[in-house]
Coordinates of C-alpha atoms and ligand atoms in Angstrom, one line a residue:
M1 CA 35.3 9.0 -7.5
T2 CA 35.8 5.3 -7.1
Q3 CA 32.6 3.3 -6.9
A4 CA 32.4 0.8 -4.1
N5 CA 32.3 -2.8 -5.1
Y6 CA 30.0 -5.1 -3.1
L7 CA 29.9 -8.9 -2.7
W8 CA 26.4 -8.9 -4.0
A9 CA 23.9 -6.4 -5.2
P10 CA 22.9 -4.0 -2.3
A11 CA 19.3 -4.3 -1.1
P12 CA 16.9 -2.5 -3.2
V13 CA 15.5 0.9 -2.2
H14 CA 11.9 0.4 -1.0
S15 CA 9.5 3.2 -2.1
L16 CA 5.9 4.3 -2.5
P17 CA 4.1 6.0 -5.4
V18 CA 3.3 9.7 -5.0
R19 CA -0.1 10.9 -6.2
G20 CA 0.2 13.1 -9.2
S21 CA 3.8 12.4 -9.8
D22 CA 6.1 10.1 -11.8
V23 CA 8.7 9.9 -9.0
R24 CA 8.5 7.6 -6.0
L25 CA 9.1 8.4 -2.4
P26 CA 12.1 6.4 -1.1
V27 CA 11.3 4.9 2.3
R28 CA 13.9 5.0 5.1
R29 CA 12.4 3.8 8.4
I30 CA 8.9 2.7 9.4
F31 CA 7.9 3.9 12.9
C32 CA 4.6 2.6 14.3
V33 CA 2.7 4.0 17.3
G34 CA 1.3 1.5 19.8
R35 CA -2.2 2.1 21.4
N36 CA -3.1 5.4 20.0
Y37 CA -6.9 5.2 20.1
Y38 CA -8.6 4.7 23.6
A39 CA -11.1 2.0 22.5
H40 CA -8.4 -0.1 20.8
A41 CA -6.1 0.2 23.9
V42 CA -9.1 -1.2 25.9
E43 CA -9.8 -4.0 23.5
M44 CA -6.1 -5.0 23.8
G45 CA -6.5 -5.1 27.6
R46 CA -4.1 -2.1 28.1
P47 CA -6.1 1.1 28.7
V48 CA -4.2 4.4 28.1
D49 CA -4.3 7.4 30.5
K50 CA -2.8 10.3 28.5
A51 CA -2.2 12.3 31.7
T52 CA 0.3 9.8 33.1
M53 CA 1.5 7.9 30.0
S54 CA 3.6 8.6 26.9
P55 CA 3.3 7.2 23.5
F56 CA 5.4 4.2 22.6
Y57 CA 6.8 2.9 19.3
F58 CA 8.0 -0.1 17.5
L59 CA 9.6 -0.3 14.0
K60 CA 9.2 -2.3 10.9
D61 CA 11.9 -2.7 8.2
A62 CA 11.3 -0.8 5.0
S63 CA 11.7 -4.2 3.3
A64 CA 8.3 -5.1 4.9
L65 CA 6.5 -2.6 2.7
V66 CA 3.8 -3.8 0.3
D67 CA 1.9 -1.6 -2.2
S68 CA -1.9 -1.4 -1.8
G69 CA -3.6 -3.8 -4.2
A70 CA -1.2 -6.7 -3.5
T71 CA -2.0 -10.2 -2.6
V72 CA 0.1 -11.4 0.3
P73 CA 0.5 -15.0 1.4
Y74 CA -0.9 -15.9 4.8
P75 CA 2.3 -15.5 6.9
T76 CA 4.1 -18.3 8.5
G77 CA 4.2 -18.9 12.3
T78 CA 0.7 -17.6 13.1
S79 CA -2.8 -18.7 13.4
N80 CA -4.1 -15.2 14.3
Y81 CA -3.2 -12.8 11.5
H82 CA -4.8 -9.4 12.2
F83 CA -5.5 -6.2 10.3
E84 CA -4.9 -2.7 11.7
M85 CA -6.1 0.2 9.7
E86 CA -3.9 3.3 10.1
L87 CA -3.1 6.8 8.9
V88 CA 0.5 7.0 7.7
V89 CA 2.5 10.2 7.9
A90 CA 5.4 10.5 5.4
I91 CA 8.3 12.7 6.7
G92 CA 9.8 15.0 4.0
K93 CA 12.3 17.1 6.0
P94 CA 14.8 16.4 8.7
G95 CA 13.8 17.3 12.3
F96 CA 15.1 16.7 15.8
R97 CA 13.4 18.0 19.0
V98 CA 10.7 19.6 17.0
D99 CA 8.0 21.7 18.6
E100 CA 4.4 20.7 18.0
A101 CA 3.8 24.1 16.5
N102 CA 6.4 23.4 13.8
A103 CA 5.7 19.7 13.3
H104 CA 3.8 20.3 10.1
E105 CA 7.0 21.5 8.4
L106 CA 8.3 18.0 8.5
I107 CA 5.3 16.4 6.8
Y108 CA 5.6 15.5 3.1
G109 CA 2.2 13.8 2.9
Y110 CA -0.1 11.1 4.0
G111 CA -0.9 7.5 3.1
A112 CA -3.5 4.9 4.2
G113 CA -1.8 1.9 5.8
L114 CA -2.3 -1.5 7.2
D115 CA -0.1 -2.6 10.1
M116 CA -0.6 -6.4 9.6
T117 CA 0.1 -8.3 12.8
R118 CA 0.8 -11.8 13.9
R119 CA -1.4 -11.2 17.0
D120 CA -0.7 -14.5 18.7
L121 CA 3.1 -13.9 18.5
Q122 CA 2.7 -10.3 19.6
L123 CA 0.7 -11.2 22.7
I124 CA 3.1 -14.0 23.7
A125 CA 6.0 -11.5 23.4
R126 CA 4.0 -8.9 25.4
E127 CA 3.2 -11.3 28.2
Q128 CA 6.8 -12.5 28.4
G129 CA 8.3 -9.1 28.3
R130 CA 10.0 -9.8 25.0
P131 CA 10.4 -7.5 21.9
W132 CA 7.4 -7.5 19.5
D133 CA 9.3 -8.1 16.3
L134 CA 8.0 -11.6 15.6
G135 CA 4.5 -10.2 15.9
K136 CA 4.9 -7.0 14.1
N137 CA 8.1 -6.8 11.9
F138 CA 7.8 -9.5 9.4
E139 CA 7.8 -9.7 5.6
K140 CA 4.9 -7.9 3.8
S141 CA 3.5 -6.6 7.1
A142 CA 3.5 -2.9 6.2
V143 CA 0.9 -2.2 3.5
C144 CA 0.6 1.4 2.2
T145 CA -1.1 3.4 -0.5
E146 CA 0.4 6.0 -2.7
I147 CA 1.5 9.1 -0.7
V148 CA -0.7 12.2 -1.0
P149 CA 1.4 15.4 -0.7
A150 CA 0.2 17.6 2.1
V151 CA -0.9 21.1 1.3
G152 CA 0.8 23.9 3.2
A153 CA 0.5 23.8 7.0
E154 CA -2.5 21.5 6.8
V155 CA -2.3 18.7 9.4
L156 CA -4.8 15.8 9.2
N157 CA -6.6 15.8 12.5
V158 CA -10.1 14.9 11.5
G159 CA -11.7 12.5 9.0
A160 CA -13.2 9.0 8.9
I161 CA -10.9 6.0 9.1
K162 CA -12.5 2.7 8.3
L163 CA -11.9 -0.9 7.2
Q164 CA -14.0 -3.7 5.8
V165 CA -13.3 -7.4 5.3
N166 CA -15.2 -9.0 2.5
G167 CA -17.5 -6.0 2.5
V168 CA -18.3 -6.2 6.2
T169 CA -17.3 -3.1 8.3
K170 CA -14.9 -4.0 11.0
Q171 CA -13.3 -0.7 12.0
S172 CA -15.0 2.7 11.8
A173 CA -13.6 5.7 13.7
D174 CA -12.3 9.2 13.2
L175 CA -8.8 10.7 13.2
S176 CA -10.0 13.1 15.9
M177 CA -10.0 10.1 18.2
L178 CA -6.2 9.7 18.1
I179 CA -4.9 9.9 21.7
W180 CA -1.7 11.6 20.5
N181 CA -2.4 13.5 17.3
V182 CA 0.0 14.0 14.3
R183 CA 1.7 17.1 15.7
E184 CA 2.2 15.5 19.1
I185 CA 3.6 12.2 17.7
I186 CA 6.1 14.0 15.5
A187 CA 7.2 16.2 18.4
D188 CA 7.5 13.2 20.7
L189 CA 9.2 10.9 18.3
S190 CA 11.7 13.6 17.4
K191 CA 12.9 13.6 21.0
F192 CA 14.2 10.1 20.5
Y193 CA 15.3 10.0 16.8
H194 CA 16.6 12.4 14.2
L195 CA 13.7 12.2 11.8
E196 CA 14.7 12.1 8.2
P197 CA 13.0 12.4 4.8
G198 CA 11.5 9.0 3.9
D199 CA 10.7 8.0 7.4
L200 CA 7.1 6.8 7.7
I201 CA 4.9 6.9 10.8
Y202 CA 2.0 4.5 11.2
T203 CA -0.1 6.4 13.7
G204 CA -2.0 3.6 15.3
T205 CA -5.3 1.8 14.8
P206 CA -8.8 2.3 16.1
E207 CA -10.8 -0.5 17.7
G208 CA -12.3 -3.4 15.8
V209 CA -9.0 -5.2 14.9
G210 CA -9.5 -8.9 13.9
A211 CA -8.3 -11.9 12.1
V212 CA -8.3 -12.7 8.4
K213 CA -7.8 -15.9 6.5
P214 CA -6.7 -17.0 3.0
G215 CA -9.1 -15.6 0.4
D216 CA -10.2 -12.6 2.5
H217 CA -10.3 -9.2 0.9
I218 CA -9.5 -6.1 3.0
S219 CA -10.5 -2.6 1.9
G220 CA -9.8 0.4 4.0
H221 CA -10.3 4.2 3.7
V222 CA -8.9 7.4 5.3
D223 CA -10.8 10.6 4.5
G224 CA -8.6 13.0 2.6
V225 CA -6.0 10.3 1.7
G226 CA -7.6 7.4 -0.1
D227 CA -8.4 3.8 -0.3
I228 CA -6.3 0.7 0.4
V229 CA -6.9 -2.9 -0.6
L230 CA -5.2 -6.1 0.3
T231 CA -6.0 -9.7 -0.6
I232 CA -4.9 -12.6 1.7
G233 CA -3.5 -15.5 -0.3
Q234 CA -2.8 -19.1 0.7
A235 CA 0.0 -19.9 3.2
E236 CA 3.4 -20.5 1.6
Ligands
MN301 MN1 -0.7 -0.6 14.7

Protein backbone atom coordinates (compact mmCIF):
# COMPACT_ATOMS: atom_id res chain seq x y z
CA MET A 1 0.00 0.00 0.00
CA THR A 2 1.30 3.42 -0.92
CA GLN A 3 1.69 5.75 1.99
CA ALA A 4 0.25 9.23 1.47
CA ASN A 5 2.66 12.11 1.39
CA TYR A 6 1.69 15.35 3.09
CA LEU A 7 2.91 18.90 2.70
CA TRP A 8 3.72 18.95 6.40
CA ALA A 9 3.37 16.57 9.30
CA PRO A 10 -0.33 15.84 10.00
CA ALA A 11 -1.72 17.23 13.24
CA PRO A 12 -0.90 15.03 16.22
CA VAL A 13 -3.48 12.69 17.74
CA HIS A 14 -4.72 14.18 21.01
CA SER A 15 -5.18 11.66 23.77
CA LEU A 16 -5.72 11.08 27.47
CA PRO A 17 -4.14 8.61 29.89
CA VAL A 18 -6.19 5.60 30.98
CA ARG A 19 -6.05 4.57 34.63
CA GLY A 20 -4.27 1.28 35.15
CA SER A 21 -3.04 1.07 31.57
CA ASP A 22 0.01 1.97 29.49
CA VAL A 23 -2.12 2.88 26.47
CA ARG A 24 -3.75 6.24 25.92
CA LEU A 25 -7.29 6.98 24.76
CA PRO A 26 -7.21 8.81 21.40
CA VAL A 27 -9.74 11.64 21.43
CA ARG A 28 -11.99 12.31 18.46
CA ARG A 29 -14.57 15.03 19.18
CA ILE A 30 -15.37 16.96 22.34
CA PHE A 31 -19.09 17.55 22.86
CA CYS A 32 -20.19 19.82 25.69
CA VAL A 33 -23.69 20.06 27.18
CA GLY A 34 -24.97 23.56 27.94
CA ARG A 35 -27.07 24.34 31.06
CA ASN A 36 -27.41 20.88 32.56
CA TYR A 37 -27.82 21.80 36.25
CA TYR A 38 -30.86 23.89 37.24
CA ALA A 39 -29.02 26.25 39.59
CA HIS A 40 -26.30 26.96 37.02
CA ALA A 41 -28.91 27.71 34.34
CA VAL A 42 -30.48 30.20 36.76
CA GLU A 43 -27.15 31.86 37.58
CA MET A 44 -26.58 32.27 33.83
CA GLY A 45 -29.97 33.96 33.53
CA ARG A 46 -31.46 31.19 31.39
CA PRO A 47 -33.56 28.82 33.55
CA VAL A 48 -34.31 25.36 32.15
CA ASP A 49 -37.70 23.63 32.06
CA LYS A 50 -37.07 19.99 31.23
CA ALA A 51 -40.72 19.47 30.31
CA THR A 52 -40.56 21.87 27.39
CA MET A 53 -36.85 22.09 26.53
CA SER A 54 -34.20 19.82 25.05
CA PRO A 55 -30.49 19.70 25.88
CA PHE A 56 -28.18 21.67 23.62
CA TYR A 57 -24.56 21.22 22.73
CA PHE A 58 -21.43 22.95 21.57
CA LEU A 59 -18.10 21.44 20.58
CA LYS A 60 -14.45 22.00 21.33
CA ASP A 61 -11.60 20.86 19.12
CA ALA A 62 -9.62 17.89 20.39
CA SER A 63 -6.59 20.17 20.03
CA ALA A 64 -7.99 22.21 22.95
CA LEU A 65 -7.29 19.31 25.33
CA VAL A 66 -4.96 19.80 28.29
CA ASP A 67 -3.93 17.16 30.83
CA SER A 68 -4.78 17.72 34.46
CA GLY A 69 -1.78 19.12 36.30
CA ALA A 70 -0.87 21.62 33.60
CA THR A 71 -0.24 25.33 33.90
CA VAL A 72 -2.11 27.20 31.17
CA PRO A 73 -1.47 30.83 30.24
CA TYR A 74 -4.27 33.28 30.95
CA PRO A 75 -5.98 33.28 27.53
CA THR A 76 -5.94 36.16 25.14
CA GLY A 77 -9.03 38.23 24.37
CA THR A 78 -10.76 37.95 27.75
CA SER A 79 -10.91 39.65 31.12
CA ASN A 80 -13.42 37.16 32.56
CA TYR A 81 -11.87 33.69 32.37
CA HIS A 82 -14.14 31.16 34.12
CA PHE A 83 -13.88 27.61 35.43
CA GLU A 84 -16.65 25.02 34.96
CA MET A 85 -16.21 21.69 36.76
CA GLU A 86 -17.76 18.77 34.86
CA LEU A 87 -18.11 15.00 34.64
CA VAL A 88 -16.67 13.79 31.34
CA VAL A 89 -17.97 10.66 29.59
CA ALA A 90 -15.60 8.89 27.18
CA ILE A 91 -17.34 6.97 24.41
CA GLY A 92 -15.78 3.60 23.55
CA LYS A 93 -18.17 2.10 21.00
CA PRO A 94 -20.04 3.51 18.01
CA GLY A 95 -23.70 4.34 18.43
CA PHE A 96 -26.47 6.07 16.48
CA ARG A 97 -30.06 6.58 17.71
CA VAL A 98 -29.23 4.73 20.91
CA ASP A 99 -31.96 3.98 23.47
CA GLU A 100 -31.42 5.21 27.01
CA ALA A 101 -31.61 1.60 28.21
CA ASN A 102 -28.62 0.67 26.02
CA ALA A 103 -26.65 3.88 26.44
CA HIS A 104 -24.21 2.32 28.93
CA GLU A 105 -22.91 0.03 26.18
CA LEU A 106 -21.24 3.03 24.52
CA ILE A 107 -19.38 4.19 27.63
CA TYR A 108 -15.68 3.42 27.90
CA GLY A 109 -15.12 5.39 31.07
CA TYR A 110 -15.21 8.70 32.88
CA GLY A 111 -12.98 11.66 33.54
CA ALA A 112 -13.13 14.82 35.59
CA GLY A 113 -12.97 17.88 33.36
CA LEU A 114 -12.78 21.65 33.31
CA ASP A 115 -14.70 23.47 30.57
CA MET A 116 -12.63 26.66 30.71
CA THR A 117 -14.58 29.60 29.31
CA ARG A 118 -13.98 33.17 28.16
CA ARG A 119 -17.26 34.21 29.77
CA ASP A 120 -17.26 37.76 28.46
CA LEU A 121 -16.92 36.55 24.87
CA GLN A 122 -19.49 33.79 25.37
CA LEU A 123 -22.07 36.24 26.72
CA ILE A 124 -21.47 38.75 23.92
CA ALA A 125 -22.02 35.95 21.41
CA ARG A 126 -25.12 34.77 23.25
CA GLU A 127 -26.69 38.23 23.34
CA GLN A 128 -25.91 38.84 19.68
CA GLY A 129 -27.14 35.44 18.53
CA ARG A 130 -23.68 34.43 17.35
CA PRO A 131 -21.85 31.10 17.78
CA TRP A 132 -20.11 30.50 21.11
CA ASP A 133 -16.76 29.44 19.67
CA LEU A 134 -14.73 32.45 20.79
CA GLY A 135 -16.00 31.97 24.34
CA LYS A 136 -15.75 28.20 24.50
CA ASN A 137 -13.57 26.64 21.81
CA PHE A 138 -10.11 28.06 22.27
CA GLU A 139 -6.64 26.68 22.90
CA LYS A 140 -6.17 24.77 26.18
CA SER A 141 -9.82 25.22 27.15
CA ALA A 142 -10.65 21.52 27.67
CA VAL A 143 -8.85 20.16 30.72
CA CYS A 144 -9.28 16.49 31.62
CA THR A 145 -7.95 13.84 33.98
CA GLU A 146 -7.00 10.32 33.06
CA ILE A 147 -10.00 8.25 31.98
CA VAL A 148 -11.26 5.71 34.49
CA PRO A 149 -12.70 2.66 32.72
CA ALA A 150 -16.36 2.00 33.55
CA VAL A 151 -17.27 -1.28 35.16
CA GLY A 152 -19.99 -3.31 33.43
CA ALA A 153 -23.36 -1.60 33.06
CA GLU A 154 -22.54 0.93 35.77
CA VAL A 155 -23.58 4.49 34.87
CA LEU A 156 -22.45 7.36 37.06
CA ASN A 157 -25.64 9.06 38.25
CA VAL A 158 -24.74 10.04 41.78
CA GLY A 159 -21.67 11.37 43.57
CA ALA A 160 -20.17 14.64 44.68
CA ILE A 161 -18.79 17.07 42.09
CA LYS A 162 -16.85 20.00 43.50
CA LEU A 163 -14.21 22.61 42.79
CA GLN A 164 -11.95 24.86 44.83
CA VAL A 165 -9.87 27.88 43.84
CA ASN A 166 -6.84 28.46 46.07
CA GLY A 167 -8.42 26.12 48.62
CA VAL A 168 -11.76 27.96 48.76
CA THR A 169 -14.83 25.96 47.71
CA LYS A 170 -16.61 27.51 44.72
CA GLN A 171 -18.70 24.64 43.35
CA SER A 172 -20.26 21.80 45.35
CA ALA A 173 -23.09 19.69 43.93
CA ASP A 174 -24.01 16.14 43.08
CA LEU A 175 -24.23 14.28 39.79
CA SER A 176 -27.82 13.36 40.74
CA MET A 177 -28.64 17.03 40.07
CA LEU A 178 -27.91 16.73 36.35
CA ILE A 179 -31.03 17.83 34.43
CA TRP A 180 -30.33 15.30 31.67
CA ASN A 181 -28.38 12.36 33.08
CA VAL A 182 -25.67 10.38 31.30
CA ARG A 183 -28.08 7.91 29.68
CA GLU A 184 -30.36 10.70 28.49
CA ILE A 185 -27.49 12.73 27.06
CA ILE A 186 -26.01 9.80 25.12
CA ALA A 187 -29.45 8.89 23.72
CA ASP A 188 -30.21 12.48 22.74
CA LEU A 189 -26.78 13.29 21.29
CA SER A 190 -26.88 10.09 19.23
CA LYS A 191 -29.98 11.41 17.45
CA PHE A 192 -27.81 14.13 15.92
CA TYR A 193 -24.40 12.48 15.55
CA HIS A 194 -23.00 9.03 14.93
CA LEU A 195 -21.08 8.69 18.18
CA GLU A 196 -17.68 7.11 17.78
CA PRO A 197 -14.93 5.73 20.03
CA GLY A 198 -12.87 8.62 21.36
CA ASP A 199 -15.72 11.10 21.49
CA LEU A 200 -15.83 12.90 24.85
CA ILE A 201 -18.93 14.43 26.40
CA TYR A 202 -18.52 17.22 28.97
CA THR A 203 -21.85 16.86 30.78
CA GLY A 204 -22.27 20.41 32.11
CA THR A 205 -21.34 22.34 35.23
CA PRO A 206 -23.16 23.00 38.50
CA GLU A 207 -23.64 26.46 39.95
CA GLY A 208 -20.85 28.55 41.38
CA VAL A 209 -18.84 29.25 38.23
CA GLY A 210 -16.47 32.18 38.52
CA ALA A 211 -13.37 33.94 37.31
CA VAL A 212 -9.74 33.07 37.87
CA LYS A 213 -6.59 35.14 37.43
CA PRO A 214 -2.89 34.44 36.90
CA GLY A 215 -1.41 32.56 39.83
CA ASP A 216 -4.69 30.89 40.82
CA HIS A 217 -4.77 27.17 41.50
CA ILE A 218 -7.90 25.18 40.64
CA SER A 219 -8.58 21.78 42.18
CA GLY A 220 -11.67 19.75 41.41
CA HIS A 221 -13.12 16.36 42.26
CA VAL A 222 -15.76 13.94 41.00
CA ASP A 223 -16.63 11.00 43.25
CA GLY A 224 -15.76 7.70 41.64
CA VAL A 225 -13.52 9.38 39.06
CA GLY A 226 -10.80 11.44 40.67
CA ASP A 227 -9.17 14.80 41.12
CA ILE A 228 -8.23 17.45 38.58
CA VAL A 229 -5.82 20.34 39.05
CA LEU A 230 -4.99 23.36 36.91
CA THR A 231 -2.75 26.36 37.50
CA ILE A 232 -3.36 29.67 35.74
CA GLY A 233 -0.18 31.22 34.38
CA GLN A 234 0.62 34.72 33.18
CA ALA A 235 -0.97 36.01 30.01
CA GLU A 236 1.07 35.35 26.87
MN1 LIG B 1 -19.68 23.70 30.51
